[in-house]
PDB file of C-alpha atoms in Angstrom:
ATOM      1  CA  MET A   1      -0.127 209.848  23.020  1.00  0.00           C
ATOM      2  CA  SER A   2      -0.866 206.634  23.593  1.00  0.00           C
ATOM      3  CA  GLN A   3       0.890 204.091  26.311  1.00  0.00           C
ATOM      4  CA  THR A   4       2.156 200.803  24.913  1.00  0.00           C
ATOM      5  CA  HIS A   5       3.311 198.243  27.804  1.00  0.00           C
ATOM      6  CA  GLY A   6       4.069 195.125  26.281  1.00  0.00           C
ATOM      7  CA  HIS A   7       0.729 193.609  26.255  1.00  0.00           C
ATOM      8  CA  ASP A   8      -0.587 195.321  22.712  1.00  0.00           C
ATOM      9  CA  GLN A   9      -0.444 192.635  20.292  1.00  0.00           C
ATOM     10  CA  ALA A  10      -3.342 191.432  17.885  1.00  0.00           C
ATOM     11  CA  PRO A  11      -5.165 188.384  19.096  1.00  0.00           C
ATOM     12  CA  GLY A  12      -4.041 185.227  18.019  1.00  0.00           C
ATOM     13  CA  THR A  13      -0.227 186.186  17.051  1.00  0.00           C
ATOM     14  CA  GLY A  14       0.995 184.015  19.675  1.00  0.00           C
ATOM     15  CA  GLY A  15       1.919 186.439  22.447  1.00  0.00           C
ATOM     16  CA  ASP A  16       3.456 182.996  24.885  1.00  0.00           C
ATOM     17  CA  GLN A  17       6.449 182.399  22.185  1.00  0.00           C
ATOM     18  CA  ASP A  18       8.602 182.490  25.173  1.00  0.00           C
ATOM     19  CA  ALA A  19       6.106 179.587  26.901  1.00  0.00           C
ATOM     20  CA  VAL A  20       8.188 175.751  27.034  1.00  0.00           C
ATOM     21  CA  ASP A  21       6.215 172.980  26.617  1.00  0.00           C
ATOM     22  CA  TYR A  22       7.264 170.516  28.932  1.00  0.00           C
ATOM     23  CA  GLY A  23       5.328 167.793  27.680  1.00  0.00           C
ATOM     24  CA  LYS A  24       7.236 167.333  24.780  1.00  0.00           C
ATOM     25  CA  VAL A  25      10.376 167.629  26.519  1.00  0.00           C
ATOM     26  CA  ILE A  26       9.883 165.356  28.895  1.00  0.00           C
ATOM     27  CA  GLY A  27       8.727 163.239  25.716  1.00  0.00           C
ATOM     28  CA  VAL A  28      11.748 163.529  23.894  1.00  0.00           C
ATOM     29  CA  GLY A  29      13.878 162.326  27.228  1.00  0.00           C
ATOM     30  CA  VAL A  30      11.776 159.627  27.560  1.00  0.00           C
ATOM     31  CA  ALA A  31      12.279 158.302  23.859  1.00  0.00           C
ATOM     32  CA  SER A  32      15.964 159.209  24.164  1.00  0.00           C
ATOM     33  CA  LEU A  33      16.111 156.975  27.515  1.00  0.00           C
ATOM     34  CA  LEU A  34      14.246 154.399  25.771  1.00  0.00           C
ATOM     35  CA  ILE A  35      16.461 154.362  22.689  1.00  0.00           C
ATOM     36  CA  PHE A  36      19.709 154.240  24.693  1.00  0.00           C
ATOM     37  CA  ALA A  37      18.291 150.900  26.639  1.00  0.00           C
ATOM     38  CA  VAL A  38      16.937 149.546  23.482  1.00  0.00           C
ATOM     39  CA  SER A  39      20.590 149.912  21.854  1.00  0.00           C
ATOM     40  CA  ILE A  40      22.418 148.860  25.291  1.00  0.00           C
ATOM     41  CA  TRP A  41      20.304 145.492  25.156  1.00  0.00           C
ATOM     42  CA  TRP A  42      20.703 144.793  20.924  1.00  0.00           C
ATOM     43  CA  SER A  43      24.522 145.564  21.697  1.00  0.00           C
ATOM     44  CA  SER A  44      24.696 142.897  24.560  1.00  0.00           C
ATOM     45  CA  ILE A  45      22.903 140.380  22.359  1.00  0.00           C
ATOM     46  CA  ILE A  46      25.285 140.326  19.648  1.00  0.00           C
ATOM     47  CA  LEU A  47      28.154 140.401  22.059  1.00  0.00           C
ATOM     48  CA  HIS A  48      26.783 137.424  23.810  1.00  0.00           C
ATOM     49  CA  SER A  49      26.369 135.599  20.288  1.00  0.00           C
ATOM     50  CA  ALA A  50      29.819 136.483  19.176  1.00  0.00           C
ATOM     51  CA  ARG A  51      31.758 135.062  22.291  1.00  0.00           C
ATOM     52  CA  ALA A  52      29.484 131.895  21.742  1.00  0.00           C
ATOM     53  CA  ASP A  53      30.511 131.620  18.320  1.00  0.00           C
ATOM     54  CA  VAL A  54      34.060 132.220  19.428  1.00  0.00           C
ATOM     55  CA  VAL A  55      33.593 129.125  22.036  1.00  0.00           C
ATOM     56  CA  ALA A  56      31.924 126.922  19.605  1.00  0.00           C
ATOM     57  CA  LYS A  57      34.667 126.800  17.112  1.00  0.00           C
ATOM     58  CA  THR A  58      37.656 127.105  19.751  1.00  0.00           C
ATOM     59  CA  GLY A  59      36.174 125.587  22.570  1.00  0.00           C
ATOM     60  CA  VAL A  60      37.877 128.402  25.012  1.00  0.00           C
ATOM     61  CA  PRO A  61      36.696 131.529  25.058  1.00  0.00           C
ATOM     62  CA  LYS A  62      38.903 134.513  23.930  1.00  0.00           C
ATOM     63  CA  GLU A  63      40.973 136.328  26.343  1.00  0.00           C
ATOM     64  CA  VAL A  64      40.445 139.811  27.431  1.00  0.00           C
ATOM     65  CA  PRO A  65      43.834 141.661  26.084  1.00  0.00           C
ATOM     66  CA  SER A  66      46.218 142.697  28.868  1.00  0.00           C
ATOM     67  CA  ARG A  67      46.241 146.516  29.964  1.00  0.00           C
ATOM     68  CA  GLU A  68      49.771 146.471  30.332  1.00  0.00           C
ATOM     69  CA  MET A  69      51.386 149.570  27.963  1.00  0.00           C
ATOM     70  CA  PRO A  70      55.297 150.658  28.051  1.00  0.00           C
ATOM     71  CA  ALA A  71      56.538 152.486  30.818  1.00  0.00           C
ATOM     72  CA  GLU A  72      57.129 155.448  28.432  1.00  0.00           C
ATOM     73  CA  ILE A  73      55.537 156.589  24.791  1.00  0.00           C
ATOM     74  CA  GLY A  74      57.842 159.026  23.483  1.00  0.00           C
ATOM     75  CA  ILE A  75      58.958 161.058  26.206  1.00  0.00           C
ATOM     76  CA  VAL A  76      55.459 160.943  28.698  1.00  0.00           C
ATOM     77  CA  ASP A  77      55.086 158.537  31.498  1.00  0.00           C
ATOM     78  CA  GLN A  78      52.625 156.036  30.856  1.00  0.00           C
ATOM     79  CA  VAL A  79      53.303 153.996  34.212  1.00  0.00           C
ATOM     80  CA  PRO A  80      49.932 154.454  36.788  1.00  0.00           C
ATOM     81  CA  PHE A  81      50.951 155.643  39.999  1.00  0.00           C
ATOM     82  CA  ASN A  82      50.113 152.631  42.330  1.00  0.00           C
ATOM     83  CA  ALA A  83      52.885 150.610  40.202  1.00  0.00           C
ATOM     84  CA  ASP A  84      55.633 153.202  39.972  1.00  0.00           C
ATOM     85  CA  HIS A  85      58.588 152.153  42.255  1.00  0.00           C
ATOM     86  CA  ARG A  86      61.237 154.633  40.465  1.00  0.00           C
ATOM     87  CA  LEU A  87      61.347 157.021  43.000  1.00  0.00           C
ATOM     88  CA  VAL A  88      61.978 154.316  45.643  1.00  0.00           C
ATOM     89  CA  GLY A  89      65.058 153.464  44.118  1.00  0.00           C
ATOM     90  CA  TRP A  90      66.260 156.649  42.918  1.00  0.00           C
ATOM     91  CA  ARG A  91      65.951 157.695  46.593  1.00  0.00           C
ATOM     92  CA  ALA A  92      68.182 154.945  48.502  1.00  0.00           C
ATOM     93  CA  GLU A  93      70.887 155.416  44.904  1.00  0.00           C
ATOM     94  CA  ARG A  94      70.689 159.053  46.260  1.00  0.00           C
ATOM     95  CA  LYS A  95      71.251 158.287  50.188  1.00  0.00           C
ATOM     96  CA  ALA A  96      73.477 155.536  49.431  1.00  0.00           C
ATOM     97  CA  TYR A  97      75.834 158.213  47.500  1.00  0.00           C
ATOM     98  CA  LEU A  98      74.889 160.912  49.961  1.00  0.00           C
ATOM     99  CA  GLU A  99      76.123 158.567  53.279  1.00  0.00           C
ATOM    100  CA  GLY A 100      79.347 157.202  51.500  1.00  0.00           C
ATOM    101  CA  TYR A 101      82.823 157.597  50.385  1.00  0.00           C
ATOM    102  CA  GLY A 102      83.588 157.872  46.626  1.00  0.00           C
ATOM    103  CA  TRP A 103      85.610 159.414  44.160  1.00  0.00           C
ATOM    104  CA  VAL A 104      84.216 162.630  42.177  1.00  0.00           C
ATOM    105  CA  ASP A 105      87.221 162.883  40.001  1.00  0.00           C
ATOM    106  CA  ARG A 106      89.898 160.420  40.278  1.00  0.00           C
ATOM    107  CA  SER A 107      92.683 162.392  38.198  1.00  0.00           C
ATOM    108  CA  LYS A 108      92.106 165.246  40.494  1.00  0.00           C
ATOM    109  CA  GLY A 109      92.422 163.183  43.558  1.00  0.00           C
ATOM    110  CA  VAL A 110      88.701 164.683  44.674  1.00  0.00           C
ATOM    111  CA  VAL A 111      86.195 162.704  46.487  1.00  0.00           C
ATOM    112  CA  HIS A 112      82.907 162.746  48.450  1.00  0.00           C
ATOM    113  CA  ILE A 113      82.932 161.955  51.803  1.00  0.00           C
ATOM    114  CA  PRO A 114      79.234 161.278  53.738  1.00  0.00           C
ATOM    115  CA  ILE A 115      77.355 164.202  54.198  1.00  0.00           C
ATOM    116  CA  ASP A 116      76.808 163.928  57.927  1.00  0.00           C
ATOM    117  CA  LEU A 117      81.145 164.294  58.105  1.00  0.00           C
ATOM    118  CA  ALA A 118      81.207 167.352  55.971  1.00  0.00           C
ATOM    119  CA  LEU A 119      78.584 168.852  57.646  1.00  0.00           C
ATOM    120  CA  GLN A 120      80.503 168.487  61.024  1.00  0.00           C
ATOM    121  CA  GLN A 121      83.684 169.540  59.483  1.00  0.00           C
ATOM    122  CA  VAL A 122      82.269 172.446  58.083  1.00  0.00           C
ATOM    123  CA  ALA A 123      80.236 173.366  61.402  1.00  0.00           C
ATOM    124  CA  GLY A 124      83.373 173.014  62.980  1.00  0.00           C
ATOM    125  CA  GLY A 125      85.227 175.194  61.392  1.00  0.00           C
ATOM    126  CA  ALA A 126      87.442 172.903  59.179  1.00  0.00           C
ATOM    127  CA  SER A 127      87.824 173.606  55.810  1.00  0.00           C
ATOM    128  CA  PRO A 128      88.508 171.030  53.020  1.00  0.00           C
ATOM    129  CA  ALA A 129      92.173 171.780  51.373  1.00  0.00           C
ATOM    130  CA  GLY A 130      91.790 173.812  48.815  1.00  0.00           C
ATOM    131  CA  ALA A 131      88.519 175.338  49.492  1.00  0.00           C
ATOM    132  CA  PRO A 132      88.608 179.426  49.661  1.00  0.00           C
ATOM    133  CA  LYS A 133      89.386 180.996  52.896  1.00  0.00           C
TER     134      LYS A 133
END
């Protein structure tokens, strides 16, 4: 009966298959970074020459298009948070409604009163005409 410990491999069969060749990994990384850097440099040269051509033809540099977008596309709001002032207007409108008088249904003679006055009347025991007791 022989015991095996996982070290019984024939010589020269590559027993270190899980070893990582860090030299190759680093070489590929450095080569990728160099290719990326050269690509950036090359694209900036192309951009500057195209911009120079536009200036030579028109005399003025091409303007960067504005980034204004419609407030809503489909059903999705596209307004940046720092430029959205709709909530302020909505709150002011709601506050004016809650603090004012007005008609709810003119044909039935139903009006609304300021909420503070309504709360005082309800807390004081007074109920509006026609309210269930």
